[in-house]
Amino acid sequence: MSPQTLTERLPALFAALPDGRFALQDLEFEPLVSDGRIGAEVHRLYSTVETGENGPAAAIVRYLPGAQAQQHRHPGYELIYVLSGELRTEDGVYPENSLLLMKPDSVHAPASPEGCIALVVWEQPVKPL
């Protein structure tokens, strides 16, 4: 059985949408420049606008080839599921279908030389160093 493509995988993530439909081309991305990120874009699923100043957030994050972030700290858990491409951190290289769990107070500076798309869930907002 071959691995599912991003287009095949994402609809399951959005099954709870009110009309039950989803298409990859429907996602609108905006630049993600917080924490000194370069070459990153975000499609917010929910954010601190809905959950409160220190509340959780979730998004589809697209790192364009060569994207990187400055080191930052996570006061709460961060969950990253790599949907396509590969993400690199100080701990290694995470290809498609990898799941990363960043524990509270962990520090990292993710990058993606070739680009990637990931589902990211933040328990609390990221803190710059």
JSON list of N, CA and C in Angstrom, two decimals, residues 14 22-31 41-45 59-62:
[
{"chain": "A", "resi": 14, "resn": "PHE", "atom": "N", "xyz": [-10.24, 17.83, 7.91]},
{"chain": "A", "resi": 14, "resn": "PHE", "atom": "CA", "xyz": [-11.27, 18.85, 7.83]},
{"chain": "A", "resi": 14, "resn": "PHE", "atom": "C", "xyz": [-12.67, 18.26, 7.75]},
{"chain": "A", "resi": 22, "resn": "PHE", "atom": "N", "xyz": [-13.93, 19.78, 1.44]},
{"chain": "A", "resi": 22, "resn": "PHE", "atom": "CA", "xyz": [-12.60, 20.36, 1.57]},
{"chain": "A", "resi": 22, "resn": "PHE", "atom": "C", "xyz": [-11.81, 20.10, 0.30]},
{"chain": "A", "resi": 23, "resn": "ALA", "atom": "N", "xyz": [-11.07, 21.08, -0.12]},
{"chain": "A", "resi": 23, "resn": "ALA", "atom": "CA", "xyz": [-10.15, 20.93, -1.24]},
{"chain": "A", "resi": 23, "resn": "ALA", "atom": "C", "xyz": [-8.88, 21.71, -0.92]},
{"chain": "A", "resi": 24, "resn": "LEU", "atom": "N", "xyz": [-7.74, 21.12, -1.19]},
{"chain": "A", "resi": 24, "resn": "LEU", "atom": "CA", "xyz": [-6.46, 21.75, -0.88]},
{"chain": "A", "resi": 24, "resn": "LEU", "atom": "C", "xyz": [-6.39, 23.15, -1.43]},
{"chain": "A", "resi": 25, "resn": "GLN", "atom": "N", "xyz": [-6.89, 23.37, -2.64]},
{"chain": "A", "resi": 25, "resn": "GLN", "atom": "CA", "xyz": [-6.80, 24.70, -3.25]},
{"chain": "A", "resi": 25, "resn": "GLN", "atom": "C", "xyz": [-7.65, 25.73, -2.51]},
{"chain": "A", "resi": 26, "resn": "ASP", "atom": "N", "xyz": [-8.54, 25.29, -1.62]},
{"chain": "A", "resi": 26, "resn": "ASP", "atom": "CA", "xyz": [-9.38, 26.22, -0.85]},
{"chain": "A", "resi": 26, "resn": "ASP", "atom": "C", "xyz": [-8.63, 26.86, 0.31]},
{"chain": "A", "resi": 27, "resn": "LEU", "atom": "N", "xyz": [-7.51, 26.33, 0.71]},
{"chain": "A", "resi": 27, "resn": "LEU", "atom": "CA", "xyz": [-6.77, 26.90, 1.83]},
{"chain": "A", "resi": 27, "resn": "LEU", "atom": "C", "xyz": [-6.13, 28.21, 1.43]},
{"chain": "A", "resi": 28, "resn": "GLU", "atom": "N", "xyz": [-6.31, 29.21, 2.27]},
{"chain": "A", "resi": 28, "resn": "GLU", "atom": "CA", "xyz": [-5.64, 30.50, 2.06]},
{"chain": "A", "resi": 28, "resn": "GLU", "atom": "C", "xyz": [-4.54, 30.62, 3.09]},
{"chain": "A", "resi": 29, "resn": "PHE", "atom": "N", "xyz": [-3.33, 30.87, 2.61]},
{"chain": "A", "resi": 29, "resn": "PHE", "atom": "CA", "xyz": [-2.18, 31.01, 3.49]},
{"chain": "A", "resi": 29, "resn": "PHE", "atom": "C", "xyz": [-1.78, 32.48, 3.57]},
{"chain": "A", "resi": 30, "resn": "GLU", "atom": "N", "xyz": [-1.25, 32.85, 4.73]},
{"chain": "A", "resi": 30, "resn": "GLU", "atom": "CA", "xyz": [-0.71, 34.19, 4.92]},
{"chain": "A", "resi": 30, "resn": "GLU", "atom": "C", "xyz": [0.70, 34.05, 5.47]},
{"chain": "A", "resi": 31, "resn": "PRO", "atom": "N", "xyz": [1.55, 35.05, 5.30]},
{"chain": "A", "resi": 31, "resn": "PRO", "atom": "CA", "xyz": [2.92, 34.95, 5.81]},
{"chain": "A", "resi": 31, "resn": "PRO", "atom": "C", "xyz": [2.92, 34.72, 7.33]},
{"chain": "A", "resi": 41, "resn": "GLU", "atom": "N", "xyz": [4.46, 30.11, 5.85]},
{"chain": "A", "resi": 41, "resn": "GLU", "atom": "CA", "xyz": [3.10, 30.59, 5.65]},
{"chain": "A", "resi": 41, "resn": "GLU", "atom": "C", "xyz": [2.17, 29.77, 6.54]},
{"chain": "A", "resi": 42, "resn": "VAL", "atom": "N", "xyz": [1.01, 30.34, 6.87]},
{"chain": "A", "resi": 42, "resn": "VAL", "atom": "CA", "xyz": [0.10, 29.67, 7.80]},
{"chain": "A", "resi": 42, "resn": "VAL", "atom": "C", "xyz": [-1.34, 29.78, 7.33]},
{"chain": "A", "resi": 43, "resn": "HIS", "atom": "N", "xyz": [-2.07, 28.70, 7.54]},
{"chain": "A", "resi": 43, "resn": "HIS", "atom": "CA", "xyz": [-3.53, 28.69, 7.40]},
{"chain": "A", "resi": 43, "resn": "HIS", "atom": "C", "xyz": [-4.05, 28.33, 8.79]},
{"chain": "A", "resi": 44, "resn": "ARG", "atom": "N", "xyz": [-4.59, 29.32, 9.49]},
{"chain": "A", "resi": 44, "resn": "ARG", "atom": "CA", "xyz": [-5.03, 29.11, 10.87]},
{"chain": "A", "resi": 44, "resn": "ARG", "atom": "C", "xyz": [-6.33, 28.32, 10.93]},
{"chain": "A", "resi": 45, "resn": "LEU", "atom": "N", "xyz": [-6.34, 27.28, 11.75]},
{"chain": "A", "resi": 45, "resn": "LEU", "atom": "CA", "xyz": [-7.54, 26.50, 11.99]},
{"chain": "A", "resi": 45, "resn": "LEU", "atom": "C", "xyz": [-8.33, 27.11, 13.15]},
{"chain": "A", "resi": 59, "resn": "ALA", "atom": "N", "xyz": [-2.85, 25.10, 13.25]},
{"chain": "A", "resi": 59, "resn": "ALA", "atom": "CA", "xyz": [-2.74, 25.63, 11.89]},
{"chain": "A", "resi": 59, "resn": "ALA", "atom": "C", "xyz": [-2.10, 24.61, 10.97]},
{"chain": "A", "resi": 60, "resn": "ILE", "atom": "N", "xyz": [-2.32, 24.81, 9.69]},
{"chain": "A", "resi": 60, "resn": "ILE", "atom": "CA", "xyz": [-1.52, 24.14, 8.67]},
{"chain": "A", "resi": 60, "resn": "ILE", "atom": "C", "xyz": [-0.40, 25.13, 8.36]},
{"chain": "A", "resi": 61, "resn": "VAL", "atom": "N", "xyz": [0.84, 24.71, 8.55]},
{"chain": "A", "resi": 61, "resn": "VAL", "atom": "CA", "xyz": [2.00, 25.57, 8.33]},
{"chain": "A", "resi": 61, "resn": "VAL", "atom": "C", "xyz": [2.74, 25.06, 7.11]},
{"chain": "A", "resi": 62, "resn": "ARG", "atom": "N", "xyz": [3.02, 25.97, 6.19]},
{"chain": "A", "resi": 62, "resn": "ARG", "atom": "CA", "xyz": [3.76, 25.63, 4.98]},
{"chain": "A", "resi": 62, "resn": "ARG", "atom": "C", "xyz": [5.11, 26.33, 5.05]}
]
